[in-house]
PDB file of C-alpha atoms in Angstrom:
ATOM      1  CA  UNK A   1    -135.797  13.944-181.238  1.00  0.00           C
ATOM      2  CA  UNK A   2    -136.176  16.978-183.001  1.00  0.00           C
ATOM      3  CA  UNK A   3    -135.717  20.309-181.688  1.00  0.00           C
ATOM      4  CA  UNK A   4    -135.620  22.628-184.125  1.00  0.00           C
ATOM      5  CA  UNK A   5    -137.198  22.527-187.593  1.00  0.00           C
ATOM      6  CA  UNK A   6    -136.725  24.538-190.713  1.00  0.00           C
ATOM      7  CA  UNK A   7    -139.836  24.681-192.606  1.00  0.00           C
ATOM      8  CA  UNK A   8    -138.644  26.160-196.554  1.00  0.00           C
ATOM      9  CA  UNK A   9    -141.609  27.353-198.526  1.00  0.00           C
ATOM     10  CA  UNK A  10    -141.859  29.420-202.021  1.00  0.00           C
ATOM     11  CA  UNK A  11    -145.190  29.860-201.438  1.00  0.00           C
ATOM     12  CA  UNK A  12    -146.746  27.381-203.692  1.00  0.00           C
ATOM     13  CA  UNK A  13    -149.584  25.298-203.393  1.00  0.00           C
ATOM     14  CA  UNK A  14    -146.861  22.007-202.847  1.00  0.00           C
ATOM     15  CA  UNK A  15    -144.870  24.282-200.150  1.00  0.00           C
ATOM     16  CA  UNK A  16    -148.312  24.552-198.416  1.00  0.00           C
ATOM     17  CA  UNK A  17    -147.775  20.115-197.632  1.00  0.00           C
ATOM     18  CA  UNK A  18    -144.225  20.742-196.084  1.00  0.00           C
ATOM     19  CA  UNK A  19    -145.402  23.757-193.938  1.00  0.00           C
ATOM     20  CA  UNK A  20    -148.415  21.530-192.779  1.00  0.00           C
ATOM     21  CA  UNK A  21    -145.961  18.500-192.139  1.00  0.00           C
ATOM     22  CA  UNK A  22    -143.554  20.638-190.639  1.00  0.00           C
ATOM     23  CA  UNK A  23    -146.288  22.184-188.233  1.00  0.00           C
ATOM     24  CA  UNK A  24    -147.568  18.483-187.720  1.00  0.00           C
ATOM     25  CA  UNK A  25    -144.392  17.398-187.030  1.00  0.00           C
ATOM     26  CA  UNK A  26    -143.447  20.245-184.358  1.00  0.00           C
ATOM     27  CA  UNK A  27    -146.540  20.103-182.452  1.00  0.00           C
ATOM     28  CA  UNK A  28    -145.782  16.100-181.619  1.00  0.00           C
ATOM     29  CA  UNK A  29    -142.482  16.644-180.821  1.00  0.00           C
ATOM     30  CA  UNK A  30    -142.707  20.296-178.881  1.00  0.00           C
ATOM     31  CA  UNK A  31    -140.089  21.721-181.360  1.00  0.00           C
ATOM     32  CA  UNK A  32    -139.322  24.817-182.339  1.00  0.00           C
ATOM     33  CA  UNK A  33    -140.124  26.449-185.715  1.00  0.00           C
ATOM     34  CA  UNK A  34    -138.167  28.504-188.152  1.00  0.00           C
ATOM     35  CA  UNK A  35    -139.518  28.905-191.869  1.00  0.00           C
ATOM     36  CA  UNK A  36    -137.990  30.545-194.337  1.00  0.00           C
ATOM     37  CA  UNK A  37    -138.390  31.662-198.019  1.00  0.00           C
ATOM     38  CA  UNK A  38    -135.515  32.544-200.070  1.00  0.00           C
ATOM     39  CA  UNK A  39    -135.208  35.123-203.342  1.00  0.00           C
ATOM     40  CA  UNK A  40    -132.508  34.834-205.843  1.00  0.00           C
ATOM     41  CA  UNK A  41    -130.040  37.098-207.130  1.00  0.00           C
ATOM     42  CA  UNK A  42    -130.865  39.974-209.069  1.00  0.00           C
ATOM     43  CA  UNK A  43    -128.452  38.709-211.814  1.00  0.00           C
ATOM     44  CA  UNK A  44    -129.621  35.430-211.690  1.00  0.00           C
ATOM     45  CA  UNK A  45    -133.305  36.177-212.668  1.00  0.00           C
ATOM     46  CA  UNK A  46    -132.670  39.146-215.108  1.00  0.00           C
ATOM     47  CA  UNK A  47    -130.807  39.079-218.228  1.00  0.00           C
ATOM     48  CA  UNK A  48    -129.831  41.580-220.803  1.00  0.00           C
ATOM     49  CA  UNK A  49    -132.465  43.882-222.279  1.00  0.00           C
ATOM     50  CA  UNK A  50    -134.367  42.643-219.028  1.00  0.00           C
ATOM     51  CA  UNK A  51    -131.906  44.247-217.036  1.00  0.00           C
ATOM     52  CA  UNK A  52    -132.883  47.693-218.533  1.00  0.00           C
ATOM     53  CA  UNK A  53    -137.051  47.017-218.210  1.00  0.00           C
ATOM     54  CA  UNK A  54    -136.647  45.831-215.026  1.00  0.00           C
ATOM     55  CA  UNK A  55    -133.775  47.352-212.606  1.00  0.00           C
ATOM     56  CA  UNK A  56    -132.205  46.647-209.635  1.00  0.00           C
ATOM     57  CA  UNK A  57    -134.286  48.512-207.354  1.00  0.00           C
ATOM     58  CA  UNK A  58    -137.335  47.658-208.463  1.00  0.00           C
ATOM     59  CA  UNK A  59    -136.578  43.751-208.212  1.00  0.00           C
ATOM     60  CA  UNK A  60    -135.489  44.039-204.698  1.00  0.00           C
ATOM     61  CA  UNK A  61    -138.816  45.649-203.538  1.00  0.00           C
ATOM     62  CA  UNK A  62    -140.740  43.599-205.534  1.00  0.00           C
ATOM     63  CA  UNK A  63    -138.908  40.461-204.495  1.00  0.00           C
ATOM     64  CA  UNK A  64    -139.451  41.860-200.203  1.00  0.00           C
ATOM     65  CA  UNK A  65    -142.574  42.327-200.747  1.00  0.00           C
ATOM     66  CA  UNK A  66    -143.027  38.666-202.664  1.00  0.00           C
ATOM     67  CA  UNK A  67    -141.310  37.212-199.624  1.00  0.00           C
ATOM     68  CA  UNK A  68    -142.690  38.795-196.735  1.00  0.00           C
ATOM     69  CA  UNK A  69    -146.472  38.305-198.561  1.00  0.00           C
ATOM     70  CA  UNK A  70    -145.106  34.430-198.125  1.00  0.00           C
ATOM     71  CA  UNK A  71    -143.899  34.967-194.548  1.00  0.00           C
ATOM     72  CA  UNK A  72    -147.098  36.421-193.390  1.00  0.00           C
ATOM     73  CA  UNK A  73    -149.131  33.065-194.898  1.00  0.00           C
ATOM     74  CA  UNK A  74    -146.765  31.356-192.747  1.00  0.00           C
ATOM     75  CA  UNK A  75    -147.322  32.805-189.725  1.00  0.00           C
ATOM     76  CA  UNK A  76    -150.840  33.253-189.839  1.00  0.00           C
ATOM     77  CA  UNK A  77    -151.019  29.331-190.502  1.00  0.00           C
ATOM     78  CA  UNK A  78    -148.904  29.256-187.177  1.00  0.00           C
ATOM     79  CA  UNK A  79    -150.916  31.330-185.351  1.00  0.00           C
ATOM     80  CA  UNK A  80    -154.229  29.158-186.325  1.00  0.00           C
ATOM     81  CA  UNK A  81    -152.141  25.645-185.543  1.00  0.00           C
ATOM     82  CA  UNK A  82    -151.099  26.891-182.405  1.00  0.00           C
ATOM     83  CA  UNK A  83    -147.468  26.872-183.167  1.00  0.00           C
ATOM     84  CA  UNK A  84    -144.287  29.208-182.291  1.00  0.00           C
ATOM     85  CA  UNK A  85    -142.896  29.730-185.849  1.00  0.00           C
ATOM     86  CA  UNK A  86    -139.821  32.564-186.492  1.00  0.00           C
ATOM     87  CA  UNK A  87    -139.301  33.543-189.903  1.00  0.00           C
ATOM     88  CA  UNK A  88    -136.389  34.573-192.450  1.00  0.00           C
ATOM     89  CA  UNK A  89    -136.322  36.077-195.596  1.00  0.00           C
ATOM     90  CA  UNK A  90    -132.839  35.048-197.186  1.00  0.00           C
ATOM     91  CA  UNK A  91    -131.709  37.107-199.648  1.00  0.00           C
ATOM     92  CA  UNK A  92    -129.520  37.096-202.634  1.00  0.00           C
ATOM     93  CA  UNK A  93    -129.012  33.525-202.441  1.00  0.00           C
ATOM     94  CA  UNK A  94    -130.115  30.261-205.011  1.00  0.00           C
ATOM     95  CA  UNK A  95    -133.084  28.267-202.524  1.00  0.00           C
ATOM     96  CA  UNK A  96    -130.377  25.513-201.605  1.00  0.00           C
ATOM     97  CA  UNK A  97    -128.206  27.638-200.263  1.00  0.00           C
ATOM     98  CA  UNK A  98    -130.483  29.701-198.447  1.00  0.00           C
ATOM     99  CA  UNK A  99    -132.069  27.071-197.167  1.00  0.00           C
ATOM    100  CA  UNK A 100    -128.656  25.431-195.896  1.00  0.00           C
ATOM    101  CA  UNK A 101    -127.596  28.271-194.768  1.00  0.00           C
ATOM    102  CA  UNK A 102    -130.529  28.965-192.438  1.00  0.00           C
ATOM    103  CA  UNK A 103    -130.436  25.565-191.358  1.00  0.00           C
ATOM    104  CA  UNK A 104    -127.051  26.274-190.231  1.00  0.00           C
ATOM    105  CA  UNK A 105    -127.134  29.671-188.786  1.00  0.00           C
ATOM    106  CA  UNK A 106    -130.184  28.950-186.779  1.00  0.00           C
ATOM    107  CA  UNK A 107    -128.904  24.989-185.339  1.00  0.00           C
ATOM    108  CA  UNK A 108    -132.089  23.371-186.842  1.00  0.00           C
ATOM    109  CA  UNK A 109    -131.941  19.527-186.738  1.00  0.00           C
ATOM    110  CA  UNK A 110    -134.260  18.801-189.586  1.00  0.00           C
ATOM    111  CA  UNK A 111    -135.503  20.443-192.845  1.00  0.00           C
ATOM    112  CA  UNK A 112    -138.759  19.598-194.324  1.00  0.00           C
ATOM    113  CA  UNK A 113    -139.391  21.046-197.822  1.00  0.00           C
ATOM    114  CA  UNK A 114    -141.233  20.469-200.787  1.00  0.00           C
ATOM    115  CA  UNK A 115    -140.173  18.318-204.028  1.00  0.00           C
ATOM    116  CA  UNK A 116    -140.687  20.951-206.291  1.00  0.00           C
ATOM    117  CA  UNK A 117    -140.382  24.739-206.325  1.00  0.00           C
ATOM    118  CA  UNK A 118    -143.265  26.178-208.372  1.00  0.00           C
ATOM    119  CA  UNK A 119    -140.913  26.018-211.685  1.00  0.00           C
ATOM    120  CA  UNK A 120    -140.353  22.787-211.623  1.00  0.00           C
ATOM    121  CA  UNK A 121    -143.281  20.640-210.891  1.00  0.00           C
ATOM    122  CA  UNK A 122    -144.591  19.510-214.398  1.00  0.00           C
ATOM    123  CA  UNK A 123    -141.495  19.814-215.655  1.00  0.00           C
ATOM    124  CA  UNK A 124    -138.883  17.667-213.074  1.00  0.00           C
ATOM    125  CA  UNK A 125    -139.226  14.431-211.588  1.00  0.00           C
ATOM    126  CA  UNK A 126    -137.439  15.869-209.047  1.00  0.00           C
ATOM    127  CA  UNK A 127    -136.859  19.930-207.929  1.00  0.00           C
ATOM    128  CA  UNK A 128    -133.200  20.965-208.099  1.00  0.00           C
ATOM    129  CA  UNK A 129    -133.082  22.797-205.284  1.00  0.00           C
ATOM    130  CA  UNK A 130    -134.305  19.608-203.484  1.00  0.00           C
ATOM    131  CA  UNK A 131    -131.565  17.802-204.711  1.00  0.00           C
ATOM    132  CA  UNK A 132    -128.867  20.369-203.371  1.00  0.00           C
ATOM    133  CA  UNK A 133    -130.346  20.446-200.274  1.00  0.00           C
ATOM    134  CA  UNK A 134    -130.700  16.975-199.584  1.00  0.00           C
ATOM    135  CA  UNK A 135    -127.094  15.928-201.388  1.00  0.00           C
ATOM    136  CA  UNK A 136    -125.538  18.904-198.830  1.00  0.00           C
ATOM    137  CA  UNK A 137    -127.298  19.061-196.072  1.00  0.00           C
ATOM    138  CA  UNK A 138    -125.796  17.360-192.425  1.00  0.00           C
ATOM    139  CA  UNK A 139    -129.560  17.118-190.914  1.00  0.00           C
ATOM    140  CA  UNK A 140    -132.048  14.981-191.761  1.00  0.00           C
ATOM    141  CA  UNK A 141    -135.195  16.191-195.028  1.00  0.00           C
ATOM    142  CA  UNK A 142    -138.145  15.538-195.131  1.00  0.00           C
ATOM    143  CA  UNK A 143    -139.170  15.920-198.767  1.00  0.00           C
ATOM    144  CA  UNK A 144    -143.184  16.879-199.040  1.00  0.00           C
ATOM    145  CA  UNK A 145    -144.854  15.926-201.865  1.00  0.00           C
TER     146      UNK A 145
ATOM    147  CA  UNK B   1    -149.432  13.189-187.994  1.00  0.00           C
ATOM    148  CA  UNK B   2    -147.412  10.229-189.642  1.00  0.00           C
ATOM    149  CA  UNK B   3    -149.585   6.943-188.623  1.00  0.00           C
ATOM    150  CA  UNK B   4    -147.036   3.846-190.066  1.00  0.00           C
ATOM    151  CA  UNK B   5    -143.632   4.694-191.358  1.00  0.00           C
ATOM    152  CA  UNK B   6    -141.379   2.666-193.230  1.00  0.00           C
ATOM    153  CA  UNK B   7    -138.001   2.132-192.812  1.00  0.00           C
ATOM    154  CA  UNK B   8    -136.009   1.109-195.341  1.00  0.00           C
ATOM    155  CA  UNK B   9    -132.616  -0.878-194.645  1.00  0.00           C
ATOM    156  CA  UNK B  10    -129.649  -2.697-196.419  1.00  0.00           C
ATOM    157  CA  UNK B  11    -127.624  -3.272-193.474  1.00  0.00           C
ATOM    158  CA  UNK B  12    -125.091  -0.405-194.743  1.00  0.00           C
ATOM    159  CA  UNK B  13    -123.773   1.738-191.849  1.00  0.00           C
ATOM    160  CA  UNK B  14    -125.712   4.723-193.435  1.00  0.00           C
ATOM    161  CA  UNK B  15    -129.485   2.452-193.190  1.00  0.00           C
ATOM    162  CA  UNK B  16    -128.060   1.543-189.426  1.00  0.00           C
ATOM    163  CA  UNK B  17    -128.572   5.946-189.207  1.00  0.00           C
ATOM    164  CA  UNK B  18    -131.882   5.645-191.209  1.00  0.00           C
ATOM    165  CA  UNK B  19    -133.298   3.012-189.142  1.00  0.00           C
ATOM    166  CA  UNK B  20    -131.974   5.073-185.900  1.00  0.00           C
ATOM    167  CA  UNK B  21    -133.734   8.102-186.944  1.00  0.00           C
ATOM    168  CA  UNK B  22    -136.870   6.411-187.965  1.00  0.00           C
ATOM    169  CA  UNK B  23    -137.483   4.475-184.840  1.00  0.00           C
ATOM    170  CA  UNK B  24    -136.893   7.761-182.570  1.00  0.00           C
ATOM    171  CA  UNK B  25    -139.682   9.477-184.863  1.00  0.00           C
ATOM    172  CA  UNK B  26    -142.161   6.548-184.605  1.00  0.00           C
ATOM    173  CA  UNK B  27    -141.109   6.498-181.002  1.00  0.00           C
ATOM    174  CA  UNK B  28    -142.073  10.027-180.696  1.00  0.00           C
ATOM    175  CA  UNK B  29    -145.462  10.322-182.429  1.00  0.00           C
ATOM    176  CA  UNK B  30    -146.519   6.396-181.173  1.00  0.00           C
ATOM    177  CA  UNK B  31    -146.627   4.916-184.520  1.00  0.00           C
ATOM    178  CA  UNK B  32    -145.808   1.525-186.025  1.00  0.00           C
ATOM    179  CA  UNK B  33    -143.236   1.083-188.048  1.00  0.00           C
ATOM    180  CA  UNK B  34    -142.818  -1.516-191.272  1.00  0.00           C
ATOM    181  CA  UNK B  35    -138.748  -2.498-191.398  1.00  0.00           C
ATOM    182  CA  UNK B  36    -137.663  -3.074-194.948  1.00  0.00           C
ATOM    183  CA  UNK B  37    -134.847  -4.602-197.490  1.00  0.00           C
ATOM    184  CA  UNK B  38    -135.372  -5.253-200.564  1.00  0.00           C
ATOM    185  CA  UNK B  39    -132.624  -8.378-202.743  1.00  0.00           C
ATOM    186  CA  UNK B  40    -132.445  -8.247-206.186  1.00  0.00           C
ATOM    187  CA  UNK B  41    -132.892 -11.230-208.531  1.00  0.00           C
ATOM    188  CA  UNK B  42    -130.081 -12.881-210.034  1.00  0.00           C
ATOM    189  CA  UNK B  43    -129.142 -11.290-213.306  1.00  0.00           C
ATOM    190  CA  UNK B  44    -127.006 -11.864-216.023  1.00  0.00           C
ATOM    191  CA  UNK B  45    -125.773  -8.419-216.071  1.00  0.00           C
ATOM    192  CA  UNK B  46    -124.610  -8.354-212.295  1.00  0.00           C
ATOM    193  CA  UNK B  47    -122.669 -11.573-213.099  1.00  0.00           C
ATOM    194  CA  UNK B  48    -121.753 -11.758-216.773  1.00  0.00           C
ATOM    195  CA  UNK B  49    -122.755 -15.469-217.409  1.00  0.00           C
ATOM    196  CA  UNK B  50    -125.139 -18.240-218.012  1.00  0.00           C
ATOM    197  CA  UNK B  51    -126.466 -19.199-214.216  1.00  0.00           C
ATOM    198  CA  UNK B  52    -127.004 -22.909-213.750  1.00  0.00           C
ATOM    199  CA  UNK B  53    -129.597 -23.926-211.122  1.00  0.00           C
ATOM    200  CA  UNK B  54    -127.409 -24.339-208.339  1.00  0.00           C
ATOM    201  CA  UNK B  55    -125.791 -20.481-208.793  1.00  0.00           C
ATOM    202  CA  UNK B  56    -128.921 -19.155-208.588  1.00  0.00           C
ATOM    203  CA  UNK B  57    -129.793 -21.468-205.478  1.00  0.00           C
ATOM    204  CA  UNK B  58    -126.151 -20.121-204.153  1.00  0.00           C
ATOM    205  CA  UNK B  59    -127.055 -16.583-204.478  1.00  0.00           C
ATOM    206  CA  UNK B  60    -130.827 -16.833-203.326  1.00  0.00           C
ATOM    207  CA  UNK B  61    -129.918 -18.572-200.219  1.00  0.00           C
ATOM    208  CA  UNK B  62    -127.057 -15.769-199.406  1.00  0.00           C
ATOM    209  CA  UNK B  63    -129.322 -12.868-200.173  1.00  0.00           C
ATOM    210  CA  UNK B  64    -132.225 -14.693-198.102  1.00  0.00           C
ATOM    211  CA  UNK B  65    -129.531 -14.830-195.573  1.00  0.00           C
ATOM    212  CA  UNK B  66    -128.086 -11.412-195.739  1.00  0.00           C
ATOM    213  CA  UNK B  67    -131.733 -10.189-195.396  1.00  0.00           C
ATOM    214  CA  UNK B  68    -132.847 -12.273-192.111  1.00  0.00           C
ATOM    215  CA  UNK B  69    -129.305 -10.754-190.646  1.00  0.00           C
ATOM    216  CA  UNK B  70    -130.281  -7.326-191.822  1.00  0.00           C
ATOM    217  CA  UNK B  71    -133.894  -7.260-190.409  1.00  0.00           C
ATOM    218  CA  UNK B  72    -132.818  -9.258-187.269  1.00  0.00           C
ATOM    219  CA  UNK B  73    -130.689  -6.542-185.963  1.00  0.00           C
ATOM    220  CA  UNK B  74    -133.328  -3.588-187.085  1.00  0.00           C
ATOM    221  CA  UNK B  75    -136.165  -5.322-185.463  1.00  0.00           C
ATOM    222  CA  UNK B  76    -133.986  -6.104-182.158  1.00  0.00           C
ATOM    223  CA  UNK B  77    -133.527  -2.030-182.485  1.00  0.00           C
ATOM    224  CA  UNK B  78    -137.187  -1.778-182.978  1.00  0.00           C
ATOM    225  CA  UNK B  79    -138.198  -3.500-179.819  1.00  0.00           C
ATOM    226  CA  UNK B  80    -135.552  -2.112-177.420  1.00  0.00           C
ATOM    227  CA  UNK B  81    -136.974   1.405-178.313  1.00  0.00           C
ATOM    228  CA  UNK B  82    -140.663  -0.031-177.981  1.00  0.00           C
ATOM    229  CA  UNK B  83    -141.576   0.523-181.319  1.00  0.00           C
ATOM    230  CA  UNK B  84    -144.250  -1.399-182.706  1.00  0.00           C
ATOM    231  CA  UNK B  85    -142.972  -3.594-186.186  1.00  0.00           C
ATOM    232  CA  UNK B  86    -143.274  -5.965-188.555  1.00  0.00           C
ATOM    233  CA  UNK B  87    -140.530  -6.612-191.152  1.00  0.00           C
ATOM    234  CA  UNK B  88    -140.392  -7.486-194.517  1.00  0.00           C
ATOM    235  CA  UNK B  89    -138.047  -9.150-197.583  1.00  0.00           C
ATOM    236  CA  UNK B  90    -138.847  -8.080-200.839  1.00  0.00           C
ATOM    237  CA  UNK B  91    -137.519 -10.049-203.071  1.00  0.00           C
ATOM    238  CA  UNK B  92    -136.428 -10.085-206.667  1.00  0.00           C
ATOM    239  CA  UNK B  93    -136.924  -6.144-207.006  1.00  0.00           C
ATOM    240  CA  UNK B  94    -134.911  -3.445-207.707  1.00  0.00           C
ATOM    241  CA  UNK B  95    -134.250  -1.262-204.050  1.00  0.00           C
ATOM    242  CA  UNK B  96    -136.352   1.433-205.156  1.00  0.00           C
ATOM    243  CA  UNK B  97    -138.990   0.249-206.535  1.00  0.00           C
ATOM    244  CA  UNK B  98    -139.138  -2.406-203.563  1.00  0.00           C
ATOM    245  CA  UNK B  99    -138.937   0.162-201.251  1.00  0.00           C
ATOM    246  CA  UNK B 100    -141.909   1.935-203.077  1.00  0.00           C
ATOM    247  CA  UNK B 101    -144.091  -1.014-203.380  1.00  0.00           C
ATOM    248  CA  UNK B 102    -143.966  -1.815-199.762  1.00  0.00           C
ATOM    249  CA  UNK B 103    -144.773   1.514-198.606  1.00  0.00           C
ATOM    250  CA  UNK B 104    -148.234   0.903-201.004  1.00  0.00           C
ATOM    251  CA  UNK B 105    -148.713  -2.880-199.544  1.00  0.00           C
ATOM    252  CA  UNK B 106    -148.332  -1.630-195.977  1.00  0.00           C
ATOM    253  CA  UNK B 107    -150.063   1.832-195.955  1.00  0.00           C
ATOM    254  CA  UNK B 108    -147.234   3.364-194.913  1.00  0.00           C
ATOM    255  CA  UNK B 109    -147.830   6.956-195.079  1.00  0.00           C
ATOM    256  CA  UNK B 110    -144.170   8.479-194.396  1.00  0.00           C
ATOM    257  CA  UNK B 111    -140.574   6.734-196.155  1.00  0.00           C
ATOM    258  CA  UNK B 112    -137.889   6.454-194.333  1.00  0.00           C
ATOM    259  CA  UNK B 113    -134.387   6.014-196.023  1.00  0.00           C
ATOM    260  CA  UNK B 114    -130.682   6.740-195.693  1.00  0.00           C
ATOM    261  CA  UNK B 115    -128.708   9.133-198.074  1.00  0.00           C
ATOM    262  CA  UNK B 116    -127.220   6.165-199.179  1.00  0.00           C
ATOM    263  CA  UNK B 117    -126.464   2.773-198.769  1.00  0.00           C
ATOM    264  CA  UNK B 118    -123.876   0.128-199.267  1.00  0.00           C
ATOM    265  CA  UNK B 119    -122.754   1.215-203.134  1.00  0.00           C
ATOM    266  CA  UNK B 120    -119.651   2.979-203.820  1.00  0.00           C
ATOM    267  CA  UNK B 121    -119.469   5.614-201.544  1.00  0.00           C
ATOM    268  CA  UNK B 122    -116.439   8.180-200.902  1.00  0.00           C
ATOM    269  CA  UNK B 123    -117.667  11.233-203.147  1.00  0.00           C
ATOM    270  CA  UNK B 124    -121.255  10.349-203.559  1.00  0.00           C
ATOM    271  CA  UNK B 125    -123.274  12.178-201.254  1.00  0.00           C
ATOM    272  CA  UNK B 126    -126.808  11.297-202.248  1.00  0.00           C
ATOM    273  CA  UNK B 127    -127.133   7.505-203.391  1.00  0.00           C
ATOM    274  CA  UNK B 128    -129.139   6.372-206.347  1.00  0.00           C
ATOM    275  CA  UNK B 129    -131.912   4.153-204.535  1.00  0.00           C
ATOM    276  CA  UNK B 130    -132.511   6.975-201.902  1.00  0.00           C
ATOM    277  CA  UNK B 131    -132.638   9.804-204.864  1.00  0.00           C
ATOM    278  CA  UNK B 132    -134.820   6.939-206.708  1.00  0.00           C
ATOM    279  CA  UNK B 133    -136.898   6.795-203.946  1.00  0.00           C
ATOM    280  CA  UNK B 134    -137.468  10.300-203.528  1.00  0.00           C
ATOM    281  CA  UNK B 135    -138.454  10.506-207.202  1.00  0.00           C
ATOM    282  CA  UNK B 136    -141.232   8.134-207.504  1.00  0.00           C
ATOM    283  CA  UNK B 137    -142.561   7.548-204.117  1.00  0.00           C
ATOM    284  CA  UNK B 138    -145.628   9.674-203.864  1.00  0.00           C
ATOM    285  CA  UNK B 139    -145.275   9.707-199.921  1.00  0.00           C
ATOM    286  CA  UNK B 140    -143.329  12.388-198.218  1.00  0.00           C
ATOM    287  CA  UNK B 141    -139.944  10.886-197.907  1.00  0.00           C
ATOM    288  CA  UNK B 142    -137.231  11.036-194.683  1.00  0.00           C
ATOM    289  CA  UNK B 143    -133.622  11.531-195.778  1.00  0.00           C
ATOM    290  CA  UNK B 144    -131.858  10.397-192.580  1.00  0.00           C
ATOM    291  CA  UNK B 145    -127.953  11.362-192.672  1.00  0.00           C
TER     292      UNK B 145
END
């Protein structure tokens, strides 16, 4: 069964479901944990005069902090379920890819994610990050929703 | 954790994975599992003309057929991993939707699908019932590649 599971959250209320099916999931099966959150580009999120208001720098330490605010949720969640969970801030990369790419790096056999990153729900029938994953991924999803 | 999942199946090499992967998971957390397939009804559209009685009698019996073959062979799975199940034929639904509706009629709480099934394959990665599936089901749903 499962041995390793990647747990992807944005830190929205929706990523809360997959981190509590993920921890669900690796208690029963005595797996391992990994979750991760992933921030974009600088160039993907700013855009002319934007670029000027809000530089480089500044994005990068607000978007660590962002991400290791998530990551600290995460494993204080662990630590009250009683699970091992690592965790990984992946930078510089669109959520599929990080997510993939974590997957990957770190030989998990199963992702479990949300539908919807905090953009889409409302807007999406279905996230399009949880598309990419799921169309490239070689392991298992579990989509949370 | 998950308490009844359902396993969806077309007999397609990629459901033989889904149903695989499903039964090691309900085999894992001691849970029942419901084995699905879902036949379409005759259309006009599939076949481009007028159906007398006896084509549609033709093409029921096959797809009743088909059906019994492909939940034979995922129940004999079932039972030689000990895993509790009960099958079922939906008919005269489109796949998704089937696969949705069961999932309600059974309580399953989890949805268990391949990435795709027996439609054109080659470049697709993701096919449309499991993305359909995904989309509507308001269960978390297993993407088993």
């Amino acid at each position: 069964m499962y041995k390793h599971i990647l747990i992807a959250t944005d830190g929205s209320e929706l990523a809360g479901k997959a981190i509590a099916a993920g921890f669900g999931l690796a208690r029963e099966l005595k797996a391992k944990v990994t979750a991760v959150t992933v921030t974009e580009p600088w160039t993907a999120i700013v855009v002319g005069d934007a670029a000027i208001a809000f530089p480089v720098d500044e994005y990068e330490k607000s978007s660590n902090e962002n991400a290791a605010h998530i990551l600290a949720s995460v494993s204080k969640l662990a630590r009250k379920a009683d699970i091992a969970c690592t965790t990984v801030h992946a930078k510089d990369q669109f959520p599929a890819e990080g997510i993939l790419d974590t997957a990957r790096k770190n030989n998990c056999d199963l992702i479990v994610m949300a539908s919807h990153g905090r953009r889409g729900l409302g807007r999406l029938l279905l996230g399009s990050q949880a598309v990419k994953v799921l169309t490239h991924s070689s392991v298992p999803v579990l989509i949370c929703r | 954790m998950f308490k009844h999942l359902l396993i969806a199946t077309d007999g397609s090499a990629a459901s033989e994975k889904a149903v695989a992967c499903g039964l090691a998971l309900a085999k894992a957390l001691r849970a029942p599992v419901t084995l699905v397939t879902v036949t379409e009804a005759w259309t006009e559209a599939a076949y481009a003309t007028v159906p007398t009685r006896s084509m549609i009698e033709v093409y029921e019996k096959a797809a009743a057929g088909n059906a019994a073959a492909t939940l034979d062979a995922a129940k004999r799975a079932a039972q030689d991993a000990g895993v509790t199940c009960r099958t079922l034929h939906i008919r005269e639904q489109h796949g998704p939707e089937g696969i949705i509706k069961a999932a309600k009629e059974e309580g399953c709480d989890v949805i268990v699908v391949g990435a795709h099934g027996r439609g054109p394959v080659g470049r697709v990665l993701l096919g449309s019932t499991s993305l359909k599936v995904l989309t509507f089901s308001t269960v978390p749903v297993l993407v088993c590649r």
